Backbone atoms as SQL, in Angstrom:
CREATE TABLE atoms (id INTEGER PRIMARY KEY, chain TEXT, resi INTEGER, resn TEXT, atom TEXT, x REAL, y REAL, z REAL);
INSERT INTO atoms VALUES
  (1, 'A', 1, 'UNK', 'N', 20.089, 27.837, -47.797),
  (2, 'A', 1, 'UNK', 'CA', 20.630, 27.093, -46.683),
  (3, 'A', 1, 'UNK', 'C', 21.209, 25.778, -47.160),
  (4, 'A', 2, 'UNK', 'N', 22.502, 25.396, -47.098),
  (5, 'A', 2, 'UNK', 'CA', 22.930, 24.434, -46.814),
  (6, 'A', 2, 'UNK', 'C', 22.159, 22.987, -46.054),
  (7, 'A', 3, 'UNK', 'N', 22.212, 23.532, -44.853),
  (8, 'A', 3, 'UNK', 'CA', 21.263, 22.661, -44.108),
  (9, 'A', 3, 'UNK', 'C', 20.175, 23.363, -43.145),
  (10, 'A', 4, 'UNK', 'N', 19.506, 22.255, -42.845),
  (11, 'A', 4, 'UNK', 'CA', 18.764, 23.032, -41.360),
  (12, 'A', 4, 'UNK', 'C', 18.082, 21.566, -40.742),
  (13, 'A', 5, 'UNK', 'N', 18.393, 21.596, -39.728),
  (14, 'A', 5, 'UNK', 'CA', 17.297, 21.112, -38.711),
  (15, 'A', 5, 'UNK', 'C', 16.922, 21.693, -37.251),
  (16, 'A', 6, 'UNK', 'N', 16.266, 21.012, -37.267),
  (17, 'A', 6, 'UNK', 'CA', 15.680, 21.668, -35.722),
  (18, 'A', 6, 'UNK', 'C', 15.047, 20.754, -34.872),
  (19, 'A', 7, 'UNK', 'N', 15.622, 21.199, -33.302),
  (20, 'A', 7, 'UNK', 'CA', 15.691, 19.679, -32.257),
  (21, 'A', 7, 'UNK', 'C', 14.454, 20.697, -31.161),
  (22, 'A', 8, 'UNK', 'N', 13.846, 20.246, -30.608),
  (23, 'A', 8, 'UNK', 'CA', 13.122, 20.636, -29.836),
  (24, 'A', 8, 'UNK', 'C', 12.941, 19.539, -27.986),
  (25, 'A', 9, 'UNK', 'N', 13.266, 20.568, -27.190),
  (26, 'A', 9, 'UNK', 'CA', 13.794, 19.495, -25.741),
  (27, 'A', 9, 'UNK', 'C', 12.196, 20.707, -24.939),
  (28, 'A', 10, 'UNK', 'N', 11.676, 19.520, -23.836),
  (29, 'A', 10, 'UNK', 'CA', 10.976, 20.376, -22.809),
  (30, 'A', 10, 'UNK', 'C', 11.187, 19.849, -21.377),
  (31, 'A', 11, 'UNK', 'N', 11.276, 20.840, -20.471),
  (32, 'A', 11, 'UNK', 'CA', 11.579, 20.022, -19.004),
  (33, 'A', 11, 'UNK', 'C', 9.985, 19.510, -19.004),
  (34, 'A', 12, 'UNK', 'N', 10.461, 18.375, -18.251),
  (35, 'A', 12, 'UNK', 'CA', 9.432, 17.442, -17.477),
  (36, 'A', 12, 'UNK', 'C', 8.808, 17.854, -15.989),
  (37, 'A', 13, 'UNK', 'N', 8.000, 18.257, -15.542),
  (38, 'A', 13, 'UNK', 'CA', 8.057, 18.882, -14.986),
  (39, 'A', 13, 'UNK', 'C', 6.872, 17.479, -13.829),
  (40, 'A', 14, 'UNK', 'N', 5.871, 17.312, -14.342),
  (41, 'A', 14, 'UNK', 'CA', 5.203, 16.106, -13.970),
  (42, 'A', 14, 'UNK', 'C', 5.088, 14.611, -14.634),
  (43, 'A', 15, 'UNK', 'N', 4.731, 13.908, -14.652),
  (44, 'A', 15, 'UNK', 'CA', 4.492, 12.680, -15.647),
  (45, 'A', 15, 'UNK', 'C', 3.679, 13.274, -16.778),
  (46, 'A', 16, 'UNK', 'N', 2.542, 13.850, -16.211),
  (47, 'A', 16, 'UNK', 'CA', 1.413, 14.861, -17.116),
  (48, 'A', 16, 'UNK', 'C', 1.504, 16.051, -17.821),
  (49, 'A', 17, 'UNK', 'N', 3.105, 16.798, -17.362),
  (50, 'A', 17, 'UNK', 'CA', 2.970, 18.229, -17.522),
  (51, 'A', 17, 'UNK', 'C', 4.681, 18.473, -17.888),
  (52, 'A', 18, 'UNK', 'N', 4.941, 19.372, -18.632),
  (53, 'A', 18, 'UNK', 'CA', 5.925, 19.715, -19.134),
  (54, 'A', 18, 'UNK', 'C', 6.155, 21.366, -19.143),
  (55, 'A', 19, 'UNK', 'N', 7.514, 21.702, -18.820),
  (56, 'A', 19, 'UNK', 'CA', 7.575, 23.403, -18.337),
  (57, 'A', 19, 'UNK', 'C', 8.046, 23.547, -19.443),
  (58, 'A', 20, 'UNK', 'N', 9.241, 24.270, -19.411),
  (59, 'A', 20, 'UNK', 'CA', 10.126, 25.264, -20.764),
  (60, 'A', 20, 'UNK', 'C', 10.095, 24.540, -21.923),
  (61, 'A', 21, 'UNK', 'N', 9.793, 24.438, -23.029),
  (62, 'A', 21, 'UNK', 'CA', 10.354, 24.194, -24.307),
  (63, 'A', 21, 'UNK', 'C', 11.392, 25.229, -24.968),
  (64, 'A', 22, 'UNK', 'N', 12.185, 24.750, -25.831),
  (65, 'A', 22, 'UNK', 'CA', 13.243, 25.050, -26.265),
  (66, 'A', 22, 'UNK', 'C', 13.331, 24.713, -27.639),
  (67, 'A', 23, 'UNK', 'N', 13.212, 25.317, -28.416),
  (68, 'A', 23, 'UNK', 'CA', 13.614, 25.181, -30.346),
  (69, 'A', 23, 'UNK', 'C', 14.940, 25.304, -30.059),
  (70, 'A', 24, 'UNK', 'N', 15.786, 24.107, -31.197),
  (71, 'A', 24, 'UNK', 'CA', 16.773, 24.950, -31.134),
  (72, 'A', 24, 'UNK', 'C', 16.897, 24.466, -33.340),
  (73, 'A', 25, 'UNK', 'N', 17.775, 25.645, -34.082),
  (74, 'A', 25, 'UNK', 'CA', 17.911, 25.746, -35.075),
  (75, 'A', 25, 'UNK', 'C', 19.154, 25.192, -35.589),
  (76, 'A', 26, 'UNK', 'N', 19.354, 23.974, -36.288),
  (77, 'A', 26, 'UNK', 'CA', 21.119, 23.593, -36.732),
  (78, 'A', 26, 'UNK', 'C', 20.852, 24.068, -38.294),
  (79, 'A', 27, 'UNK', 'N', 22.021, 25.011, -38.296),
  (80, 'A', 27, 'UNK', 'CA', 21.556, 25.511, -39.769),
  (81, 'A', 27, 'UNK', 'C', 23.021, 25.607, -40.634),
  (82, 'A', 28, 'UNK', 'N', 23.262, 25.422, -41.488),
  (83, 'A', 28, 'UNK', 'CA', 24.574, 25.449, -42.173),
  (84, 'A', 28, 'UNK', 'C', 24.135, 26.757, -43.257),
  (85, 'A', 29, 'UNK', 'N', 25.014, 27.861, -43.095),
  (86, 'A', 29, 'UNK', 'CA', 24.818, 28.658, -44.053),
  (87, 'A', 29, 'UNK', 'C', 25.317, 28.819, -45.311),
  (88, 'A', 30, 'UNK', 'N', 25.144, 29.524, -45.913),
  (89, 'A', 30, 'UNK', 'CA', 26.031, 29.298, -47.412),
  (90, 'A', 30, 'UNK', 'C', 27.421, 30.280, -47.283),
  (91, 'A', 31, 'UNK', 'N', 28.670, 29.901, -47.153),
  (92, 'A', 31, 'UNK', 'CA', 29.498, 30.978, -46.843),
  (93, 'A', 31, 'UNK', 'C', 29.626, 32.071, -47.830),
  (94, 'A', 32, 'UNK', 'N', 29.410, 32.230, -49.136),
  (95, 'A', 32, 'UNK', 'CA', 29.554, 33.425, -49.660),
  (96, 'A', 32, 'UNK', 'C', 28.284, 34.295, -49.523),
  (97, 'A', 33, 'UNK', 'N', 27.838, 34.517, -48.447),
  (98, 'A', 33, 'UNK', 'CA', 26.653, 35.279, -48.530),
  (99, 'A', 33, 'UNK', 'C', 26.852, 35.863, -47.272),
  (100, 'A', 34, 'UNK', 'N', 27.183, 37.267, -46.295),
  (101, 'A', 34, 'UNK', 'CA', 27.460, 37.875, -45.613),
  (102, 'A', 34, 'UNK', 'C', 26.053, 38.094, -44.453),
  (103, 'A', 35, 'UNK', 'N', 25.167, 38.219, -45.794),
  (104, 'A', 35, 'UNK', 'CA', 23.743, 38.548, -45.266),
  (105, 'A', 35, 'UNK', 'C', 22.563, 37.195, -44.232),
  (106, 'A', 36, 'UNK', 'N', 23.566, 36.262, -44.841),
  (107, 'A', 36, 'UNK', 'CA', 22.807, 35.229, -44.296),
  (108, 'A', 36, 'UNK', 'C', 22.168, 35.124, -43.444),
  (109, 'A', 37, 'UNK', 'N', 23.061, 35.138, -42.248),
  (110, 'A', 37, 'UNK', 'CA', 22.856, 34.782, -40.741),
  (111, 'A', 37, 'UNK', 'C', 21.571, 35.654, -40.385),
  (112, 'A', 38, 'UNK', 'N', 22.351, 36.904, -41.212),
  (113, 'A', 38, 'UNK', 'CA', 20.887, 38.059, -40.136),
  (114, 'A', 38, 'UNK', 'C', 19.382, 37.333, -40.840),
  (115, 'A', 39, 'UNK', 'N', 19.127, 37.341, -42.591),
  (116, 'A', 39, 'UNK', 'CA', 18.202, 36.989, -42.781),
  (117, 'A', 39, 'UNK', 'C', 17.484, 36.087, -42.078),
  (118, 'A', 40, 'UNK', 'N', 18.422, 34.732, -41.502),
  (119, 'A', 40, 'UNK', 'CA', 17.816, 33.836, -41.351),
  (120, 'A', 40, 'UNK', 'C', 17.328, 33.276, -40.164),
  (121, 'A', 41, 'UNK', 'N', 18.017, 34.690, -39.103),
  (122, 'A', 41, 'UNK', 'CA', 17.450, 35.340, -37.915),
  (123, 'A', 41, 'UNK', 'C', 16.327, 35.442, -37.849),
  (124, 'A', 42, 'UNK', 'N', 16.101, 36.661, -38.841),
  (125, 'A', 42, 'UNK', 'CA', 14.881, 37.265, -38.804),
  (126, 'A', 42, 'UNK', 'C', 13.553, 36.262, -39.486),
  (127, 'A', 43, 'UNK', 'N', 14.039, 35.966, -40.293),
  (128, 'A', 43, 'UNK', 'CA', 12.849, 35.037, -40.921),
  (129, 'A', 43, 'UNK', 'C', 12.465, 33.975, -39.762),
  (130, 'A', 44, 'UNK', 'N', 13.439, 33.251, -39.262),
  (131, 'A', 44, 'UNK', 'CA', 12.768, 32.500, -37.834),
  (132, 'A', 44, 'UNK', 'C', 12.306, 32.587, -36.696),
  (133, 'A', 45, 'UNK', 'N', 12.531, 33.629, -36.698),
  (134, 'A', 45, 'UNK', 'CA', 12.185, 34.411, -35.211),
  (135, 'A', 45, 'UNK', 'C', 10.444, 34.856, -36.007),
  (136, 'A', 46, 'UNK', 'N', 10.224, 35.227, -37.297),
  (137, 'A', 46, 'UNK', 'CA', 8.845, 35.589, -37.789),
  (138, 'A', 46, 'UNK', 'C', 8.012, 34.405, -37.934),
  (139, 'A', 47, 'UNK', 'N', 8.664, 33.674, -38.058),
  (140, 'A', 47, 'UNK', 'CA', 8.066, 31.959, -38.456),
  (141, 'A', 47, 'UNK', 'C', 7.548, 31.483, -37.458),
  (142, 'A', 48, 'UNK', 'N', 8.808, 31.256, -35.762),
  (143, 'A', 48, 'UNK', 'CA', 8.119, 31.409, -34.828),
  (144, 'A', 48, 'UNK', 'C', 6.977, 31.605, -34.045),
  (145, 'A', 49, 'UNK', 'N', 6.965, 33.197, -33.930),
  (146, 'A', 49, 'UNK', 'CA', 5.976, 33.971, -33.969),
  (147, 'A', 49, 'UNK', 'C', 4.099, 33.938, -34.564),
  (148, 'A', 50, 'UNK', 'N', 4.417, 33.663, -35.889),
  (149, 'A', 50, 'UNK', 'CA', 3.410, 33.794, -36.611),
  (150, 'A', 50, 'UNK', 'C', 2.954, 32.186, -37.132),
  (151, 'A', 51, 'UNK', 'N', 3.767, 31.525, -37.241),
  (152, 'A', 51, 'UNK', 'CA', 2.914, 29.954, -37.632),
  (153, 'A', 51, 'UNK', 'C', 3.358, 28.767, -36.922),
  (154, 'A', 52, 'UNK', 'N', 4.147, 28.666, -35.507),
  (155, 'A', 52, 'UNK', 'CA', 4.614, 27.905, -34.599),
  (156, 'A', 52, 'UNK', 'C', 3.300, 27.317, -34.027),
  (157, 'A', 53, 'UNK', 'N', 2.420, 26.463, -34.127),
  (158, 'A', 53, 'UNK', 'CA', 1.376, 26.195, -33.601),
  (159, 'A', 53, 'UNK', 'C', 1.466, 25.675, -32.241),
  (160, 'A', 54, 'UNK', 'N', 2.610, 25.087, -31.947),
  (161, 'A', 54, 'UNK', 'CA', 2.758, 24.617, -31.063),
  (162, 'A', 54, 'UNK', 'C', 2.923, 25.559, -29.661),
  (163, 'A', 55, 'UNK', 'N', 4.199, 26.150, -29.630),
  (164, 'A', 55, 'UNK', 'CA', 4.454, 27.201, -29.115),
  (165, 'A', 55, 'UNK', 'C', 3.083, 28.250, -28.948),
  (166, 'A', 56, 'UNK', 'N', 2.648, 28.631, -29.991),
  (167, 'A', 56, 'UNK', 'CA', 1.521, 29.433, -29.826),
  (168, 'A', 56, 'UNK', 'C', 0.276, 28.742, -28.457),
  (169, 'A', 57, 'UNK', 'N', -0.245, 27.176, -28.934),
  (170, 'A', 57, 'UNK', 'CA', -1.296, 26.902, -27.821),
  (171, 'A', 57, 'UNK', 'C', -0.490, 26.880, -26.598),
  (172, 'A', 58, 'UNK', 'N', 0.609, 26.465, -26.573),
  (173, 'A', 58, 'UNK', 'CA', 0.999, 26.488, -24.749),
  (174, 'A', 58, 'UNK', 'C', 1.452, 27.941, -24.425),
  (175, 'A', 59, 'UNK', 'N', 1.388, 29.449, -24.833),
  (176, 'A', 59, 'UNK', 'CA', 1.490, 30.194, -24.789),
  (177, 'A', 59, 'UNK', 'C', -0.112, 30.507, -24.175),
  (178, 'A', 60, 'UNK', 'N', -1.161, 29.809, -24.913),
  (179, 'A', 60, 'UNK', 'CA', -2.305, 30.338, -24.749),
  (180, 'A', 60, 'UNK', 'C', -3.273, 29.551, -23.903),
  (181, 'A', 61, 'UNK', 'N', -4.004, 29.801, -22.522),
  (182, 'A', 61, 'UNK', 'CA', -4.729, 28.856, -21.539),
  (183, 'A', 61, 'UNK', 'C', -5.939, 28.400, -22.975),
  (184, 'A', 62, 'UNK', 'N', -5.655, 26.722, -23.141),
  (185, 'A', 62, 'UNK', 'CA', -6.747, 26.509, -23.460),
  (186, 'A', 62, 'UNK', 'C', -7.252, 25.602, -23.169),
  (187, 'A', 63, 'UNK', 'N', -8.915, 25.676, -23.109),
  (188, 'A', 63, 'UNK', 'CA', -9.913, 24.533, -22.685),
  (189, 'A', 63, 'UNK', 'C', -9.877, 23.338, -23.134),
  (190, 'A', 64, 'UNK', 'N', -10.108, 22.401, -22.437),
  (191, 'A', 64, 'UNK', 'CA', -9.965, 20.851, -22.917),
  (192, 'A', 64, 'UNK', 'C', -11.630, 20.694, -22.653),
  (193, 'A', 65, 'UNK', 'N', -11.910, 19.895, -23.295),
  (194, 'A', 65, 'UNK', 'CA', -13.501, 19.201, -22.305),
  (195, 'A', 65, 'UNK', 'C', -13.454, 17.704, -23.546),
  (196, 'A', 66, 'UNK', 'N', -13.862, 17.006, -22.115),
  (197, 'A', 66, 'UNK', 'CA', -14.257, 15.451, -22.017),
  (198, 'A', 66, 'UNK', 'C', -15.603, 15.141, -22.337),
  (199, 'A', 67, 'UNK', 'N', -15.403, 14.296, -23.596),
  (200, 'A', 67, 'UNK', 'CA', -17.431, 14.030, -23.879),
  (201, 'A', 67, 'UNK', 'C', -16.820, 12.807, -24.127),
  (202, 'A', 68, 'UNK', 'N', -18.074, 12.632, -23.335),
  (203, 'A', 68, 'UNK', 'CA', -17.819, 10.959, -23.433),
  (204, 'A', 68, 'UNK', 'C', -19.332, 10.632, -23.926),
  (205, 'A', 69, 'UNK', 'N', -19.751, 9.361, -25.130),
  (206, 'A', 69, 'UNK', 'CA', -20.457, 9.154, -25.669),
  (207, 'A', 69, 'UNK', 'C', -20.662, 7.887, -25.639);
């Protein structure tokens, strides 16, 4: 890759609470390589998936608890 970054936006939904998130990928490819794009499809869409931590907990209801000491 040439380049890559990646911008991430979420609606606001409360002061407290936030709805859709959105990845998005700026990627500059290498032009002599045909294969690129798809690879680099697929590899992010697996990356996603499998080590996005973020994405993953708001995908998943989880418990909070308050100790106060």
């Amino acid at each position: 890759l040439a380049r890559l970054a990646a911008t991430i936006e979420a609606d606001k939904v409360k002061p407290n609470e936030i709805g859709d998130v959105t990845v998005t990928y700026d990627v500059k490819l290498p032009p002599d390589d045909p294969q690129a794009a798809t690879v680099f499809r697929d590899v992010a869409e697996r990356v996603h998936e499998r080590h996005c931590t973020v994405s993953t907990a708001l995908r998943q209801p989880t418990d909070v608890t308050l100790q106060l000491g």
